[in-house]
Tab-separated table of C-alpha atoms and ligand atoms in Angstrom:
chain	number	residue	atom	x	y	z
A	1	MET	CA	-18.247	30.927	-31.743
A	2	SER	CA	-18.225	27.420	-33.323
A	3	GLU	CA	-20.403	24.744	-32.178
A	4	GLN	CA	-17.423	22.396	-31.098
A	5	ALA	CA	-16.193	24.441	-28.175
A	6	ASN	CA	-18.318	25.872	-25.355
A	7	PRO	CA	-16.379	29.022	-24.754
A	8	PHE	CA	-17.326	28.900	-20.964
A	9	GLU	CA	-16.033	25.543	-20.550
A	10	SER	CA	-12.806	26.465	-22.385
A	11	LEU	CA	-12.383	29.243	-19.906
A	12	GLN	CA	-12.675	26.983	-17.145
A	13	GLU	CA	-10.346	24.455	-18.755
A	14	GLN	CA	-7.684	27.037	-19.034
A	15	ILE	CA	-7.895	28.036	-15.351
A	16	ASP	CA	-7.412	24.282	-14.428
A	17	ASP	CA	-4.586	23.899	-16.746
A	18	ALA	CA	-2.801	26.825	-14.997
A	19	SER	CA	-3.639	25.642	-11.525
A	20	ALA	CA	-1.189	22.885	-11.985
A	21	TYR	CA	1.727	25.171	-11.964
A	22	MET	CA	0.514	27.296	-8.862
A	23	ASP	CA	0.012	26.816	-5.324
A	24	VAL	CA	-3.731	28.009	-5.156
A	25	SER	CA	-6.345	26.076	-3.070
A	26	ASP	CA	-9.257	24.629	-5.034
A	27	ASP	CA	-11.846	26.792	-3.346
A	28	VAL	CA	-10.149	30.101	-4.007
A	29	LEU	CA	-9.847	28.726	-7.760
A	30	GLU	CA	-13.431	27.697	-7.960
A	31	ARG	CA	-14.332	31.402	-7.280
A	32	LEU	CA	-12.482	32.411	-10.449
A	33	LYS	CA	-14.642	29.900	-12.495
A	34	HIS	CA	-18.041	31.506	-12.179
A	35	PRO	CA	-18.863	35.213	-12.803
A	36	GLU	CA	-20.223	37.486	-9.811
A	37	ARG	CA	-23.383	38.314	-11.445
A	38	VAL	CA	-24.989	38.410	-15.061
A	39	LEU	CA	-27.707	40.795	-15.812
A	40	GLU	CA	-30.094	39.295	-18.415
A	41	THR	CA	-32.563	41.846	-19.878
A	42	ASN	CA	-35.196	42.192	-22.684
A	43	LEU	CA	-35.224	45.392	-24.472
A	44	SER	CA	-38.591	46.341	-26.098
A	45	VAL	CA	-37.826	48.923	-28.693
A	46	GLU	CA	-39.709	50.883	-31.117
A	47	MET	CA	-38.867	50.044	-34.716
A	48	ASP	CA	-39.052	52.704	-37.685
A	49	ASP	CA	-42.629	51.328	-38.652
A	50	GLY	CA	-44.166	51.692	-35.120
A	51	SER	CA	-44.005	48.122	-34.278
A	52	VAL	CA	-42.120	47.040	-31.189
A	53	GLU	CA	-39.378	44.261	-31.064
A	54	VAL	CA	-37.791	42.627	-28.271
A	55	PHE	CA	-33.830	41.962	-27.981
A	56	LYS	CA	-32.345	40.042	-25.283
A	57	ALA	CA	-29.151	41.497	-23.883
A	58	PHE	CA	-26.418	40.507	-21.256
A	59	ARG	CA	-23.913	42.070	-19.076
A	60	SER	CA	-21.626	39.684	-17.069
A	61	GLN	CA	-19.283	41.049	-14.231
A	62	PHE	CA	-16.937	38.406	-13.810
A	63	ASN	CA	-14.603	39.443	-11.150
A	64	GLY	CA	-13.719	42.837	-9.422
A	65	ASP	CA	-11.181	41.912	-7.120
A	66	ARG	CA	-8.582	44.048	-8.856
A	67	GLY	CA	-10.710	47.094	-9.807
A	68	PRO	CA	-13.847	48.107	-11.690
A	69	TYR	CA	-15.383	45.613	-14.292
A	70	LYS	CA	-14.000	46.179	-17.599
A	71	GLY	CA	-15.014	44.693	-21.177
A	72	GLY	CA	-16.765	45.433	-24.276
A	73	ILE	CA	-20.254	45.145	-25.669
A	74	ARG	CA	-20.860	43.130	-28.779
A	75	TYR	CA	-23.823	43.135	-31.292
A	76	HIS	CA	-24.152	39.633	-32.947
A	77	PRO	CA	-26.880	37.055	-33.497
A	78	GLY	CA	-24.495	34.416	-31.800
A	79	VAL	CA	-24.395	36.234	-28.472
A	80	SER	CA	-25.301	33.972	-25.548
A	81	ARG	CA	-25.071	33.931	-21.796
A	82	ASP	CA	-22.288	31.434	-21.837
A	83	GLU	CA	-20.348	33.356	-24.497
A	84	VAL	CA	-20.763	36.638	-22.494
A	85	LYS	CA	-19.515	34.812	-19.307
A	86	ALA	CA	-16.655	33.413	-20.940
A	87	LEU	CA	-15.630	36.668	-22.561
A	88	SER	CA	-15.906	38.467	-19.275
A	89	GLY	CA	-13.722	35.810	-17.534
A	90	TRP	CA	-10.918	36.250	-20.208
A	91	MET	CA	-11.017	40.179	-19.713
A	92	VAL	CA	-10.175	39.662	-15.967
A	93	TYR	CA	-6.986	37.701	-17.009
A	94	LYS	CA	-6.414	40.052	-19.719
A	95	THR	CA	-6.577	43.182	-17.480
A	96	ALA	CA	-4.466	41.223	-14.923
A	97	ILE	CA	-1.598	40.189	-17.347
A	98	VAL	CA	-1.001	43.758	-18.282
A	99	ASP	CA	-1.417	44.679	-14.697
A	100	ILE	CA	-3.924	47.361	-14.958
A	101	PRO	CA	-6.284	48.064	-12.324
A	102	TYR	CA	-9.572	46.548	-13.501
A	103	GLY	CA	-11.690	43.293	-13.184
A	104	GLY	CA	-13.329	42.023	-16.144
A	105	GLY	CA	-16.975	42.246	-17.708
A	106	LYS	CA	-18.430	41.718	-21.034
A	107	GLY	CA	-21.910	42.414	-22.500
A	108	GLY	CA	-23.848	41.947	-25.716
A	109	ILE	CA	-27.177	42.141	-27.425
A	110	VAL	CA	-28.361	39.107	-29.595
A	111	ILE	CA	-28.821	40.945	-32.981
A	112	ASP	CA	-27.815	41.170	-36.563
A	113	PRO	CA	-27.117	44.963	-36.716
A	114	ASP	CA	-27.118	44.907	-40.462
A	115	ASP	CA	-30.903	44.275	-40.458
A	116	TYR	CA	-31.820	47.488	-38.614
A	117	SER	CA	-31.813	51.353	-39.593
A	118	GLU	CA	-29.335	53.663	-37.803
A	119	SER	CA	-32.134	55.351	-35.517
A	120	GLU	CA	-33.334	51.676	-34.627
A	121	LEU	CA	-29.867	50.880	-33.560
A	122	GLU	CA	-29.909	54.269	-31.641
A	123	ARG	CA	-32.899	53.317	-29.736
A	124	ILE	CA	-31.810	49.916	-29.188
A	125	THR	CA	-28.420	51.007	-27.686
A	126	ARG	CA	-29.997	53.850	-25.573
A	127	SER	CA	-32.560	51.110	-24.171
A	128	PHE	CA	-29.629	48.824	-23.094
A	129	ALA	CA	-27.816	51.847	-21.602
A	130	LYS	CA	-30.856	52.727	-19.552
A	131	GLU	CA	-30.855	48.922	-18.184
A	132	LEU	CA	-27.150	48.971	-17.885
A	133	ARG	CA	-27.245	52.471	-15.675
A	134	PRO	CA	-27.549	51.088	-12.186
A	135	PHE	CA	-24.614	48.621	-12.855
A	136	VAL	CA	-22.050	50.798	-14.771
A	137	GLY	CA	-20.255	54.013	-13.627
A	138	GLU	CA	-16.524	54.852	-13.795
A	139	ASP	CA	-15.840	53.124	-10.543
A	140	ARG	CA	-18.143	50.155	-11.073
A	141	ASP	CA	-18.046	48.843	-14.537
A	142	ILE	CA	-16.690	50.532	-17.638
A	143	PRO	CA	-17.966	49.020	-20.949
A	144	ALA	CA	-16.162	49.458	-24.318
A	145	PRO	CA	-16.710	48.451	-28.052
A	146	ASP	CA	-16.513	44.860	-29.213
A	147	VAL	CA	-17.701	42.898	-32.319
A	148	ASN	CA	-20.082	45.253	-34.454
A	149	THR	CA	-19.981	48.012	-31.869
A	150	GLY	CA	-17.766	51.222	-32.266
A	151	GLN	CA	-17.234	54.908	-31.181
A	152	ARG	CA	-21.004	55.588	-32.351
A	153	GLU	CA	-22.471	53.106	-29.830
A	154	MET	CA	-19.991	54.298	-27.221
A	155	ASN	CA	-21.059	58.041	-27.651
A	156	TRP	CA	-24.801	56.869	-27.328
A	157	ILE	CA	-24.215	55.065	-24.209
A	158	LYS	CA	-22.088	57.680	-22.608
A	159	ASP	CA	-25.012	60.351	-23.433
A	160	THR	CA	-27.883	58.408	-22.049
A	161	TYR	CA	-26.118	57.526	-18.958
A	162	GLU	CA	-24.745	61.340	-18.623
A	163	THR	CA	-28.440	62.346	-19.441
A	164	LEU	CA	-30.000	59.791	-16.914
A	165	GLU	CA	-27.444	60.608	-14.260
A	166	ASN	CA	-27.525	64.354	-14.771
A	167	THR	CA	-23.844	64.616	-14.734
A	168	THR	CA	-20.727	64.477	-16.956
A	169	GLU	CA	-18.794	61.244	-16.367
A	170	PRO	CA	-16.985	60.372	-19.844
A	171	GLY	CA	-15.090	57.695	-17.982
A	172	VAL	CA	-18.289	55.460	-17.776
A	173	ILE	CA	-17.409	54.032	-21.264
A	174	THR	CA	-14.194	53.910	-23.409
A	175	GLY	CA	-13.525	53.603	-26.994
A	176	LYS	CA	-15.374	56.917	-27.590
A	177	ALA	CA	-14.716	59.270	-30.551
A	178	LEU	CA	-11.953	61.942	-29.742
A	179	ASP	CA	-14.276	64.814	-29.761
A	180	SER	CA	-16.461	62.807	-26.965
A	181	GLY	CA	-13.563	62.063	-24.725
A	182	GLY	CA	-11.813	59.213	-26.585
A	183	SER	CA	-8.123	58.927	-26.464
A	184	GLU	CA	-5.510	59.343	-29.317
A	185	GLY	CA	-4.022	55.806	-30.209
A	186	ARG	CA	-7.036	54.028	-29.421
A	187	VAL	CA	-7.802	52.842	-33.006
A	188	GLU	CA	-4.203	51.511	-33.509
A	189	ALA	CA	-3.912	50.027	-30.098
A	190	THR	CA	-4.597	46.347	-30.564
A	191	GLY	CA	-2.669	46.108	-33.922
A	192	ARG	CA	0.091	47.891	-31.943
A	193	SER	CA	0.285	45.485	-28.805
A	194	THR	CA	0.383	42.880	-31.716
A	195	MET	CA	3.351	44.062	-33.138
A	196	LEU	CA	5.165	44.709	-29.883
A	197	THR	CA	4.557	41.187	-28.813
A	198	ALA	CA	5.588	39.861	-32.085
A	199	ARG	CA	8.809	41.972	-31.856
A	200	GLU	CA	9.686	40.864	-28.246
A	201	ALA	CA	9.035	37.245	-29.241
A	202	PHE	CA	11.308	37.442	-31.907
A	203	ASP	CA	13.798	38.977	-29.869
A	204	TYR	CA	13.206	36.391	-27.074
A	205	LEU	CA	13.602	33.455	-29.491
A	206	ASP	CA	16.759	35.055	-30.992
A	207	ARG	CA	14.942	35.561	-34.303
A	208	GLU	CA	15.561	38.230	-37.040
A	209	MET	CA	12.280	40.368	-37.664
A	210	GLU	CA	14.076	41.967	-40.624
A	211	GLY	CA	13.129	39.953	-43.549
A	212	ALA	CA	10.905	37.401	-41.627
A	213	SER	CA	7.895	36.080	-43.670
A	214	VAL	CA	4.544	36.942	-42.122
A	215	ALA	CA	0.945	35.720	-42.722
A	216	VAL	CA	-2.083	37.539	-41.431
A	217	GLN	CA	-5.524	36.240	-41.388
A	218	GLY	CA	-8.258	38.863	-41.013
A	219	TYR	CA	-7.703	42.464	-42.461
A	220	GLY	CA	-9.811	44.433	-40.084
A	221	ASN	CA	-8.901	46.778	-37.518
A	222	ALA	CA	-6.621	44.545	-35.563
A	223	GLY	CA	-5.080	42.507	-38.583
A	224	TRP	CA	-4.275	45.477	-40.885
A	225	ILE	CA	-2.727	47.710	-38.330
A	226	ALA	CA	-0.735	44.918	-37.133
A	227	ALA	CA	0.347	44.114	-40.614
A	228	LYS	CA	1.221	47.727	-41.222
A	229	LEU	CA	3.399	47.920	-38.097
A	230	ILE	CA	5.273	44.533	-38.574
A	231	HIS	CA	5.989	45.621	-42.095
A	232	GLU	CA	7.512	48.935	-40.535
A	233	LEU	CA	9.858	46.574	-38.484
A	234	GLY	CA	11.271	45.300	-41.801
A	235	ALA	CA	9.185	41.936	-41.905
A	236	ASN	CA	7.948	40.508	-45.117
A	237	VAL	CA	3.924	40.259	-44.910
A	238	VAL	CA	3.796	37.516	-47.682
A	239	ALA	CA	0.128	36.766	-47.151
A	240	VAL	CA	-3.029	38.190	-45.674
A	241	SER	CA	-6.880	37.269	-46.015
A	242	ASP	CA	-10.218	38.602	-45.141
A	243	SER	CA	-13.598	36.825	-45.264
A	244	SER	CA	-13.327	36.791	-49.258
A	245	GLY	CA	-10.050	34.614	-49.252
A	246	ALA	CA	-6.486	34.963	-49.013
A	247	ILE	CA	-3.557	36.688	-51.275
A	248	TYR	CA	0.067	35.844	-51.596
A	249	ASN	CA	3.331	37.241	-52.783
A	250	ASP	CA	6.556	35.732	-51.992
A	251	ASP	CA	8.462	39.188	-51.924
A	252	GLY	CA	5.777	40.770	-49.506
A	253	PHE	CA	3.110	43.383	-49.861
A	254	ASP	CA	3.107	47.106	-48.683
A	255	PRO	CA	-0.014	46.548	-46.334
A	256	ARG	CA	-1.132	50.336	-47.006
A	257	ASP	CA	-1.615	49.368	-50.855
A	258	VAL	CA	-3.461	46.231	-49.728
A	259	LYS	CA	-5.722	48.447	-47.248
A	260	ASP	CA	-6.484	50.950	-50.177
A	261	HIS	CA	-7.552	48.087	-52.393
A	262	LYS	CA	-9.783	46.857	-49.702
A	263	ASN	CA	-11.218	50.338	-49.017
A	264	GLU	CA	-11.925	50.681	-52.804
A	265	THR	CA	-13.413	47.093	-53.690
A	266	GLY	CA	-14.658	45.906	-50.087
A	267	SER	CA	-11.949	42.962	-49.904
A	268	VAL	CA	-8.440	42.035	-50.294
A	269	SER	CA	-9.057	39.652	-52.986
A	270	GLY	CA	-8.309	40.833	-56.519
A	271	TYR	CA	-5.330	42.872	-55.189
A	272	PRO	CA	-3.311	43.470	-58.543
A	273	GLY	CA	-0.001	42.886	-56.547
A	274	ALA	CA	-0.838	39.314	-55.451
A	275	ASP	CA	0.861	36.377	-57.254
A	276	GLU	CA	-1.669	33.818	-56.088
A	277	GLU	CA	-5.118	33.778	-54.177
A	278	PHE	CA	-6.265	30.759	-52.074
A	279	SER	CA	-8.233	29.787	-49.241
A	280	ASN	CA	-8.079	30.755	-45.559
A	281	ASP	CA	-7.104	27.595	-44.274
A	282	ASP	CA	-4.218	27.488	-46.791
A	283	LEU	CA	-3.084	30.804	-45.353
A	284	LEU	CA	-3.190	29.248	-41.874
A	285	THR	CA	-0.860	26.501	-42.866
A	286	LEU	CA	1.778	28.439	-44.613
A	287	ASP	CA	5.315	27.868	-43.865
A	288	VAL	CA	6.017	31.268	-42.446
A	289	ASP	CA	8.092	32.702	-39.666
A	290	LEU	CA	4.974	34.464	-38.060
A	291	LEU	CA	1.327	33.718	-38.401
A	292	VAL	CA	-0.846	36.365	-36.996
A	293	PRO	CA	-4.606	35.116	-36.560
A	294	ALA	CA	-6.477	38.348	-36.267
A	295	ALA	CA	-10.220	37.283	-37.508
A	296	LEU	CA	-12.382	34.800	-35.438
A	297	GLU	CA	-12.734	32.654	-32.567
A	298	ASN	CA	-11.796	29.096	-33.236
A	299	ALA	CA	-10.043	29.556	-36.465
A	300	ILE	CA	-7.674	26.650	-35.908
A	301	ASP	CA	-9.090	23.512	-34.563
A	302	GLY	CA	-7.201	20.488	-33.681
A	303	ASP	CA	-7.137	18.951	-36.989
A	304	LEU	CA	-5.938	22.171	-38.845
A	305	ALA	CA	-3.137	22.642	-35.895
A	306	GLY	CA	-1.317	19.588	-37.173
A	307	ASP	CA	-0.707	21.385	-40.599
A	308	VAL	CA	0.298	24.720	-38.960
A	309	LYS	CA	4.101	25.246	-40.153
A	310	ALA	CA	4.536	28.892	-38.725
A	311	ASP	CA	7.432	29.045	-36.197
A	312	VAL	CA	5.719	31.584	-34.191
A	313	VAL	CA	1.970	32.240	-33.700
A	314	VAL	CA	0.809	35.572	-32.231
A	315	GLU	CA	-2.780	35.662	-31.481
A	316	ALA	CA	-4.234	39.130	-32.350
A	317	ALA	CA	-7.839	37.634	-32.416
A	318	ASN	CA	-9.705	36.421	-29.165
A	319	GLY	CA	-9.460	32.666	-28.823
A	320	PRO	CA	-8.301	31.796	-32.408
A	321	LEU	CA	-7.078	28.397	-31.316
A	322	THR	CA	-9.586	25.739	-29.848
A	323	PRO	CA	-8.130	23.927	-26.648
A	324	GLU	CA	-7.373	20.926	-28.868
A	325	ALA	CA	-5.336	22.995	-31.230
A	326	ASP	CA	-3.450	24.628	-28.241
A	327	ASP	CA	-2.597	20.973	-27.096
A	328	VAL	CA	-1.491	20.105	-30.753
A	329	LEU	CA	0.806	23.153	-30.945
A	330	ALA	CA	2.167	22.627	-27.309
A	331	ASP	CA	3.682	19.508	-28.588
A	332	SER	CA	5.122	20.973	-31.595
A	333	ASP	CA	8.008	23.525	-32.381
A	334	THR	CA	5.451	26.473	-32.790
A	335	TYR	CA	5.525	29.163	-30.079
A	336	VAL	CA	2.219	30.507	-29.449
A	337	PHE	CA	1.974	34.042	-27.829
A	338	PRO	CA	-1.731	34.351	-26.248
A	339	ASP	CA	-4.437	36.624	-27.060
A	340	ILE	CA	-4.727	37.680	-23.468
A	341	LEU	CA	-1.242	39.567	-23.943
A	342	THR	CA	-1.138	40.217	-27.533
A	343	ASN	CA	-4.380	42.045	-27.884
A	344	ALA	CA	-4.197	43.758	-24.773
A	345	GLY	CA	-3.409	47.063	-26.456
A	346	GLY	CA	-7.072	47.658	-26.844
A	347	VAL	CA	-8.105	47.563	-23.289
A	348	THR	CA	-4.778	49.082	-22.161
A	349	VAL	CA	-5.431	52.324	-24.127
A	350	SER	CA	-8.947	52.133	-22.905
A	351	TYR	CA	-7.498	52.383	-19.478
A	352	PHE	CA	-5.385	55.387	-20.563
A	353	GLU	CA	-8.542	57.163	-21.944
A	354	TRP	CA	-10.377	56.428	-18.685
A	355	VAL	CA	-7.401	58.002	-16.741
A	356	GLN	CA	-7.452	60.833	-19.006
A	357	ASN	CA	-11.156	61.196	-18.825
A	358	ARG	CA	-11.008	61.327	-14.800
A	359	GLN	CA	-8.136	63.897	-14.952
A	360	ARG	CA	-9.623	65.851	-17.667
A	361	PHE	CA	-6.204	66.127	-19.205
A	362	TYR	CA	-5.433	64.502	-22.285
A	363	TRP	CA	-2.240	63.126	-23.622
A	364	THR	CA	-0.532	63.063	-26.972
A	365	GLU	CA	-0.283	59.969	-29.542
A	366	GLU	CA	3.323	59.785	-28.542
A	367	ARG	CA	2.680	59.574	-24.828
A	368	VAL	CA	-0.170	56.887	-25.304
A	369	ASN	CA	2.194	54.756	-27.642
A	370	GLU	CA	5.100	54.991	-25.329
A	371	GLU	CA	3.141	54.092	-22.064
A	372	LEU	CA	1.725	51.142	-24.229
A	373	GLU	CA	4.915	50.043	-25.232
A	374	ARG	CA	5.976	50.001	-21.475
A	375	ILE	CA	3.071	48.037	-20.292
A	376	ILE	CA	3.134	45.316	-23.019
A	377	THR	CA	7.034	44.847	-22.579
A	378	ASP	CA	6.878	44.639	-18.954
A	379	ALA	CA	4.034	42.293	-19.282
A	380	PHE	CA	5.790	40.220	-21.873
A	381	ASP	CA	9.162	39.860	-19.569
A	382	GLU	CA	6.970	38.748	-16.665
A	383	LEU	CA	5.381	36.138	-19.022
A	384	VAL	CA	8.712	34.562	-20.213
A	385	GLU	CA	10.038	34.616	-16.926
A	386	THR	CA	7.096	32.645	-15.395
A	387	TYR	CA	7.318	30.346	-18.461
A	388	GLU	CA	10.770	29.338	-17.733
A	389	GLU	CA	10.330	29.263	-13.883
A	390	THR	CA	7.245	26.988	-13.772
A	391	GLY	CA	7.828	24.672	-16.640
A	392	ALA	CA	4.508	25.431	-17.968
A	393	PRO	CA	3.853	23.536	-21.256
A	394	ASN	CA	3.156	26.630	-23.203
A	395	MET	CA	2.974	30.513	-22.979
A	396	ARG	CA	-0.877	30.597	-22.607
A	397	THR	CA	-0.769	28.449	-19.397
A	398	ALA	CA	2.285	30.582	-18.100
A	399	ALA	CA	0.010	33.867	-18.876
A	400	TYR	CA	-2.712	32.464	-16.858
A	401	VAL	CA	-0.404	31.615	-14.083
A	402	VAL	CA	0.786	35.231	-13.972
A	403	ALA	CA	-2.979	36.819	-14.377
A	404	ILE	CA	-4.602	34.314	-11.888
A	405	GLN	CA	-1.951	34.980	-9.223
A	406	ARG	CA	-2.414	38.619	-9.445
A	407	VAL	CA	-6.121	38.049	-8.919
A	408	VAL	CA	-5.661	35.807	-6.198
A	409	ASP	CA	-3.169	37.998	-4.298
A	410	ALA	CA	-5.620	40.936	-4.659
A	411	TYR	CA	-8.442	38.779	-3.188
A	412	GLU	CA	-6.335	37.317	-0.280
A	413	GLU	CA	-5.051	40.759	0.555
A	414	SER	CA	-8.533	42.330	0.898
A	415	GLY	CA	-10.109	39.234	2.527
A	416	ASN	CA	-13.374	37.342	1.892
A	417	TRP	CA	-16.721	39.089	2.250
A	418	PRO	CA	-19.137	37.006	4.393
B	501	NAD	P1	-13.016	43.609	-37.773
B	501	NAD	O1	-14.265	43.336	-37.832
B	501	NAD	O2	-12.427	44.965	-38.001
B	501	NAD	O3	-12.182	42.694	-38.762
B	501	NAD	C1	-12.265	41.118	-38.824
B	501	NAD	C2	-11.721	40.970	-40.169
B	501	NAD	O4	-11.682	39.345	-40.017
B	501	NAD	C3	-12.352	41.410	-41.538
B	501	NAD	O5	-11.251	41.656	-42.188
B	501	NAD	C4	-13.158	40.138	-41.895
B	501	NAD	O6	-13.312	40.129	-43.469
B	501	NAD	C5	-12.084	39.027	-41.514
B	501	NAD	N1	-12.607	37.686	-41.400
B	501	NAD	C6	-13.898	37.261	-40.949
B	501	NAD	N2	-14.070	36.081	-41.220
B	501	NAD	C7	-12.856	35.572	-41.790
B	501	NAD	C8	-12.404	34.220	-42.012
B	501	NAD	N3	-13.108	33.157	-42.136
B	501	NAD	N4	-11.100	34.251	-42.515
B	501	NAD	C9	-10.336	35.312	-42.719
B	501	NAD	N5	-10.663	36.538	-42.363
B	501	NAD	C10	-11.989	36.722	-42.133
B	501	NAD	O7	-12.734	43.049	-36.322
B	501	NAD	P2	-11.242	43.509	-35.284
B	501	NAD	O8	-11.567	44.750	-34.498
B	501	NAD	O9	-10.146	43.548	-36.093
B	501	NAD	O10	-11.317	42.072	-34.400
B	501	NAD	C11	-10.463	40.771	-34.968
B	501	NAD	C12	-10.358	40.116	-33.762
B	501	NAD	O11	-9.512	40.644	-32.806
B	501	NAD	C13	-11.416	39.533	-33.009
B	501	NAD	O12	-11.320	38.417	-32.424
B	501	NAD	C14	-11.543	40.591	-31.861
B	501	NAD	O13	-12.366	40.081	-30.755
B	501	NAD	C15	-10.132	40.754	-31.456
B	501	NAD	N6	-9.809	42.126	-30.945
B	501	NAD	C16	-10.172	43.069	-31.372
B	501	NAD	C17	-9.612	44.414	-30.623
B	501	NAD	C18	-9.791	45.690	-31.191
B	501	NAD	O14	-9.467	46.778	-30.601
B	501	NAD	N7	-10.221	45.900	-32.538
B	501	NAD	C19	-9.343	44.263	-29.349
B	501	NAD	C20	-9.024	42.955	-28.889
B	501	NAD	C21	-9.369	41.894	-29.477
């Protein structure tokens, strides 16, 4: 997270922006601006050389009005209490906009995982799982992967929890490997919901996806799968980037070939089919039909936003636009489709994983993709309907209106606990 925006303040600002288009009292809204609880813990873990190191870790449970808390666990040196609180709040609205029966949570450990061996990471993860044990459970709080965590860490957490609880409860965590109770379609889910949102956005705006020019920032899980699936719709992926820089070809790339090159060399740079190579900022300001930021938070700030020329932006990353960038683009001709819908494929297929775990009945990939398509297109329709009905300044505010209303309805129907 960059220095310029405190993510927790950004979250609160987004809620205030949406409140202007809703009939919700200030006191109910105030509830939605703060987490219900935050666990802060210090893990003391034995290193390979016998020494003991202490790691700060957090789990924020933001709101559980619509169901158990749900959200990932990240390993990053920049993890902080405020970042975890903000990310857990965004999960509340992400699960609400796609209408899956969850609240929002998020956790993290302040660590650069590259500095530790696999056995150290396993002990660190199991230590965190032990601390989390009283707070999580398939009906309480269900963690998942986030930055620098994946199937391996999820499998360790599941195993630690099940061992300590003397049970089998694979639904305590999602994003597991298939053999440990994971779901088909989970790996592609975020890229797939990005493609579905882009497809629906072009349809809504009466634009042709066939032949549309597309730039994708970030070529990791979300970005590369989005590029592949958008290419399959007939679009021209003319530019992609990763942390090494950007590559461009006016006729478009085959994203699979670029991925093979990245697998072989470690980056997209140097891809032989590229006409030009340039910086990441240049990619973000290309005159394309569709821009997909799929790398980091705050990739586009207020200054850069003035140079964005894409007609449609579909946010695969979490928070790629600063609030200033949002304001600049709201006053422009660019349509921005917000992260809480676009990248909700990940949490939606996590939800399918949890349903399958609880039923001990596993679906085909085809069924997963069909159910995901239904959820994303229904959420998209609800979003544009609200955008038109409320006169909200942009799709993000409209998305918050839909999501906040769902949380408020659940709260008001249940009543307030004294
Ligand atoms: P990843 O680590 O697989 O990929 C990140 C990519 O971004 C890498 O290719 C990296 O080289 C690139 N990158 C880093 N810095 C860059 C820069 N300055 N310019 C251009 N590229 C840069 O991560 P991911 O899982 O694809 O996640 C990407 C974003 O999507 C994150 O914001 C994440 O929170 C969000 N997201 C991912 C998922 C998921 O299921 N993977 C779900 C929801 C949201």
